[in-house]
N, CA, C and O atoms as a DFTB+ gen file, in Angstrom:
264 C
 N C O
     1  1       1.016      -1.200       0.122
     2  2       0.090      -0.169      -0.164
     3  2       1.076       1.224      -0.124
     4  3       2.213       1.186       0.346
     5  1       0.627       2.127      -0.538
     6  2       1.821       3.242      -1.213
     7  2       0.857       4.329      -0.263
     8  3      -0.295       4.042       0.062
     9  1       1.424       5.414       0.060
    10  2       1.056       6.282       1.123
    11  2       0.298       7.388      -0.171
    12  3       1.184       7.655      -0.982
    13  1      -0.521       7.802      -0.407
    14  2      -1.019       8.946      -1.417
    15  2       0.167      10.143      -0.843
    16  3       1.100      10.320      -1.626
    17  1       0.194      10.941       0.416
    18  2       0.989      11.555       0.885
    19  2       1.287      11.418       2.406
    20  3       1.111      10.350       2.992
    21  1       1.920      12.965       3.255
    22  2       2.251      12.479       4.176
    23  2       1.269      12.618       5.428
    24  3       1.628      12.356       6.577
    25  1       0.247      12.969       5.151
    26  2      -0.348      12.919       6.188
    27  2      -0.994      11.392       6.424
    28  3      -1.401      11.032       7.528
    29  1      -1.037      10.422       5.060
    30  2      -2.026       8.800       4.717
    31  2      -1.348       8.308       6.801
    32  3      -0.217       8.498       7.249
    33  1      -2.487       7.736       7.492
    34  2      -1.453       7.162       8.402
    35  2      -1.775       5.793       7.561
    36  3      -2.855       5.591       7.006
    37  1      -0.593       4.827       7.553
    38  2      -0.118       3.410       6.769
    39  2      -1.287       2.468       7.690
    40  3      -2.146       1.661       7.336
    41  1      -0.874       2.985       8.999
    42  2      -1.478       1.519      10.099
    43  2      -3.078       1.823       9.743
    44  3      -3.653       0.748       9.911
    45  1      -3.762       2.543       9.444
    46  2      -5.011       2.882       9.530
    47  2      -5.200       2.046       8.535
    48  3      -5.983       1.110       8.696
    49  1      -4.402       2.251       7.104
    50  2      -4.813       1.678       6.122
    51  2      -4.964       0.555       5.487
    52  3      -5.698       0.202       4.564
    53  1      -3.893      -0.133       6.325
    54  2      -3.347      -1.354       6.719
    55  2      -4.699      -2.139       7.454
    56  3      -5.247      -3.013       6.781
    57  1      -5.008      -1.966       8.237
    58  2      -6.643      -2.078       9.326
    59  2      -8.106      -2.562       8.178
    60  3      -8.952      -3.454       8.113
    61  1      -7.580      -0.959       7.190
    62  2      -9.092      -1.267       6.020
    63  2      -8.801      -1.846       5.025
    64  3      -9.726      -2.247       4.319
    65  1      -7.722      -2.039       4.710
    66  2      -7.397      -2.903       3.750
    67  2      -7.588      -4.541       4.245
    68  3      -8.014      -5.355       3.426
    69  1      -7.242      -4.963       5.641
    70  2      -7.848      -5.784       6.406
    71  2      -9.463      -6.205       6.480
    72  3     -10.253      -7.118       6.241
    73  1      -9.378      -5.205       6.858
    74  2     -11.149      -5.644       6.936
    75  2     -12.181      -5.762       5.495
    76  3     -13.215      -6.424       5.412
    77  1     -11.541      -4.895       4.401
    78  2     -12.018      -5.284       3.232
    79  2     -11.471      -6.797       2.799
    80  3     -11.532      -6.686       1.574
    81  1     -11.042      -7.959       3.015
    82  2     -11.170      -8.877       2.373
    83  2     -12.099      -9.890       2.923
    84  3     -12.233     -10.996       2.399
    85  1     -12.887      -9.420       4.224
    86  2     -13.662     -10.097       4.826
    87  2     -14.919     -10.064       4.004
    88  3     -15.417      -8.957       3.798
    89  1     -15.517     -11.171       3.490
    90  2     -16.808     -10.804       2.667
    91  2     -17.886     -12.167       3.066
    92  3     -17.684     -13.228       3.657
    93  1     -18.947     -11.635       2.511
    94  2     -19.939     -13.173       2.942
    95  2     -20.137     -14.013       2.322
    96  3     -21.241     -14.555       2.357
    97  1     -18.815     -14.592       1.247
    98  2     -18.560     -15.775       1.263
    99  2     -16.854     -15.822       1.735
   100  3     -16.472     -16.979       1.557
   101  1     -16.102     -15.245       2.092
   102  2     -14.508     -15.557       2.867
   103  2     -15.081     -14.770       3.989
   104  3     -15.480     -13.738       3.450
   105  1     -15.335     -14.703       5.250
   106  2     -15.677     -14.557       6.179
   107  2     -15.279     -15.174       7.673
   108  3     -15.699     -14.943       8.807
   109  1     -14.072     -16.240       7.027
   110  2     -13.314     -16.723       8.371
   111  2     -11.978     -16.606       8.008
   112  3     -11.707     -17.648       7.411
   113  1     -11.082     -15.946       8.049
   114  2      -9.899     -15.702       7.783
   115  2      -8.968     -15.862       8.700
   116  3      -9.428     -15.762       9.837
   117  1      -7.854     -16.069       8.650
   118  2      -6.990     -16.125      10.094
   119  2      -5.600     -15.643       9.219
   120  3      -5.351     -15.599       8.014
   121  1      -4.717     -15.256      10.629
   122  2      -3.557     -14.157      10.273
   123  2      -2.404     -14.552       9.649
   124  3      -1.467     -13.864       9.243
   125  1      -2.649     -16.250       9.603
   126  2      -1.648     -16.153       8.141
   127  2      -2.263     -15.845       6.581
   128  3      -1.583     -15.115       5.861
   129  1      -3.467     -16.360       6.084
   130  2      -3.821     -16.031       5.084
   131  2      -4.145     -14.551       4.607
   132  3      -4.433     -14.295       3.438
   133  1      -4.057     -13.426       5.800
   134  2      -4.034     -12.235       5.895
   135  2      -2.779     -11.516       5.633
   136  3      -2.571     -10.442       5.067
   137  1      -2.196     -12.149       6.040
   138  2      -0.810     -12.024       6.220
   139  2       0.180     -11.724       4.790
   140  3       1.066     -10.943       4.443
   141  1      -0.718     -13.066       4.137
   142  2       0.155     -13.637       2.800
   143  2      -1.064     -12.514       1.740
   144  3      -0.526     -11.815       0.881
   145  1      -2.286     -12.453       1.860
   146  2      -2.969     -11.299       1.092
   147  2      -2.673      -9.911       1.013
   148  3      -2.846      -9.094       0.108
   149  1      -1.875      -9.759       2.896
   150  2      -1.964      -8.074       2.346
   151  2       0.084      -7.973       2.232
   152  3       0.769      -7.044       2.660
   153  1       0.402      -8.773       1.789
   154  2       1.840      -8.839       1.967
   155  2       2.358      -7.989       3.425
   156  3       2.473      -6.769       3.543
   157  1       2.529      -8.670       4.101
   158  2       2.745      -8.160       5.411
   159  2       3.509      -8.666       6.500
   160  3       2.707      -9.107       7.324
   161  1       4.449      -8.782       6.817
   162  2       4.331      -9.957       8.258
   163  2       3.406     -10.085       9.650
   164  3       2.820      -9.234      10.320
   165  1       3.549     -11.606       9.785
   166  2       2.563     -11.728      10.502
   167  2       2.559     -11.044      11.920
   168  3       1.544     -10.515      12.375
   169  1       3.417     -11.076      12.398
   170  2       3.319     -10.053      13.295
   171  2       2.738      -8.785      13.151
   172  3       1.905      -8.369      13.956
   173  1       3.097      -8.179      12.236
   174  2       2.055      -6.952      12.210
   175  2       0.478      -7.295      11.985
   176  3      -0.386      -6.692      12.622
   177  1       0.122      -8.449      10.901
   178  2      -1.298      -8.699      10.879
   179  2      -1.896      -8.955      12.664
   180  3      -2.753      -8.306      13.263
   181  1      -1.213      -9.927      13.069
   182  2      -1.770     -10.365      14.585
   183  2      -1.559      -8.533      15.438
   184  3      -1.945      -8.276      16.578
   185  1      -1.090      -7.855      14.793
   186  2      -1.003      -6.647      15.868
   187  2      -2.281      -6.162      15.037
   188  3      -3.147      -5.760      15.814
   189  1      -2.601      -6.092      13.913
   190  2      -4.212      -5.526      13.254
   191  2      -4.563      -6.107      14.047
   192  3      -3.988      -6.028      15.132
   193  1      -5.732      -7.009      13.862
   194  2      -6.257      -8.159      14.308
   195  2      -6.513      -7.974      15.709
   196  3      -7.687      -8.327      15.815
   197  1      -6.132      -7.649      16.784
   198  2      -6.234      -7.797      17.713
   199  2      -6.425      -6.502      17.981
   200  3      -7.593      -6.261      18.283
   201  1      -5.832      -5.737      17.982
   202  2      -6.454      -3.691      18.134
   203  2      -7.712      -4.287      17.002
   204  3      -7.801      -5.302      17.694
   205  1      -8.562      -4.495      16.082
   206  2      -9.426      -4.490      15.358
   207  2     -10.307      -5.410      16.694
   208  3     -11.291      -4.747      17.022
   209  1     -10.250      -6.100      17.124
   210  2     -11.043      -7.157      17.486
   211  2     -11.031      -6.583      18.787
   212  3     -12.088      -6.766      19.392
   213  1     -10.169      -5.949      19.399
   214  2     -10.359      -4.674      20.856
   215  2     -11.250      -3.899      20.628
   216  3     -11.850      -3.341      21.546
   217  1     -11.545      -3.686      19.287
   218  2     -12.518      -1.909      19.234
   219  2     -14.050      -2.750      18.271
   220  3     -14.897      -2.213      17.558
   221  1     -13.894      -4.039      18.618
   222  2     -15.217      -4.240      18.231
   223  2     -15.632      -4.410      17.008
   224  3     -16.834      -4.248      16.800
   225  1     -14.662      -4.811      15.789
   226  2     -14.507      -4.163      14.291
   227  2     -14.569      -5.854      13.729
   228  3     -15.412      -6.183      12.895
   229  1     -13.548      -6.872      14.313
   230  2     -13.679      -7.753      13.993
   231  2     -14.015      -9.303      15.428
   232  3     -14.066      -8.979      16.614
   233  1     -14.135     -10.311      15.148
   234  2     -14.320     -11.314      15.928
   235  2     -13.821     -12.502      15.624
   236  3     -13.940     -13.185      14.607
   237  1     -13.045     -12.736      16.965
   238  2     -12.562     -14.258      17.190
   239  2     -13.587     -15.320      17.240
   240  3     -14.641     -15.434      17.864
   241  1     -12.754     -16.306      16.117
   242  2     -14.343     -17.506      16.278
   243  2     -13.530     -18.096      17.067
   244  3     -12.460     -17.488      17.109
   245  1     -13.557     -19.089      17.769
   246  2     -12.450     -19.771      18.584
   247  2     -12.662     -21.093      17.833
   248  3     -11.589     -21.603      17.509
   249  1     -13.730     -21.776      17.474
   250  2     -13.991     -23.170      17.006
   251  2     -13.324     -23.062      15.417
   252  3     -13.145     -24.117      14.807
   253  1     -13.070     -22.139      14.962
   254  2     -12.525     -22.245      13.206
   255  2     -11.452     -21.833      14.060
   256  3     -10.585     -22.219      13.275
   257  1     -10.691     -21.303      15.153
   258  2      -9.223     -20.589      15.273
   259  2      -9.442     -19.741      14.597
   260  3     -10.205     -20.497      13.995
   261  1      -9.512     -18.994      14.153
   262  2      -9.903     -17.532      13.393
   263  2     -10.497     -16.770      13.321
   264  3     -10.277     -15.893      12.487
């Protein structure tokens, strides 16, 4: 993801890009899948998904481990 200008928050952009991968037919995605799709390190994706869960924008489904 290329930042359009210096005022662009790349972290927020990455979080929103991550959320866009979830669709009606693709709603169980794990950090590994998201890391590959976003071309980001797994540790970055783990922090993003943790934060989005804490904010109530994502929900972890234990039975799917995703």
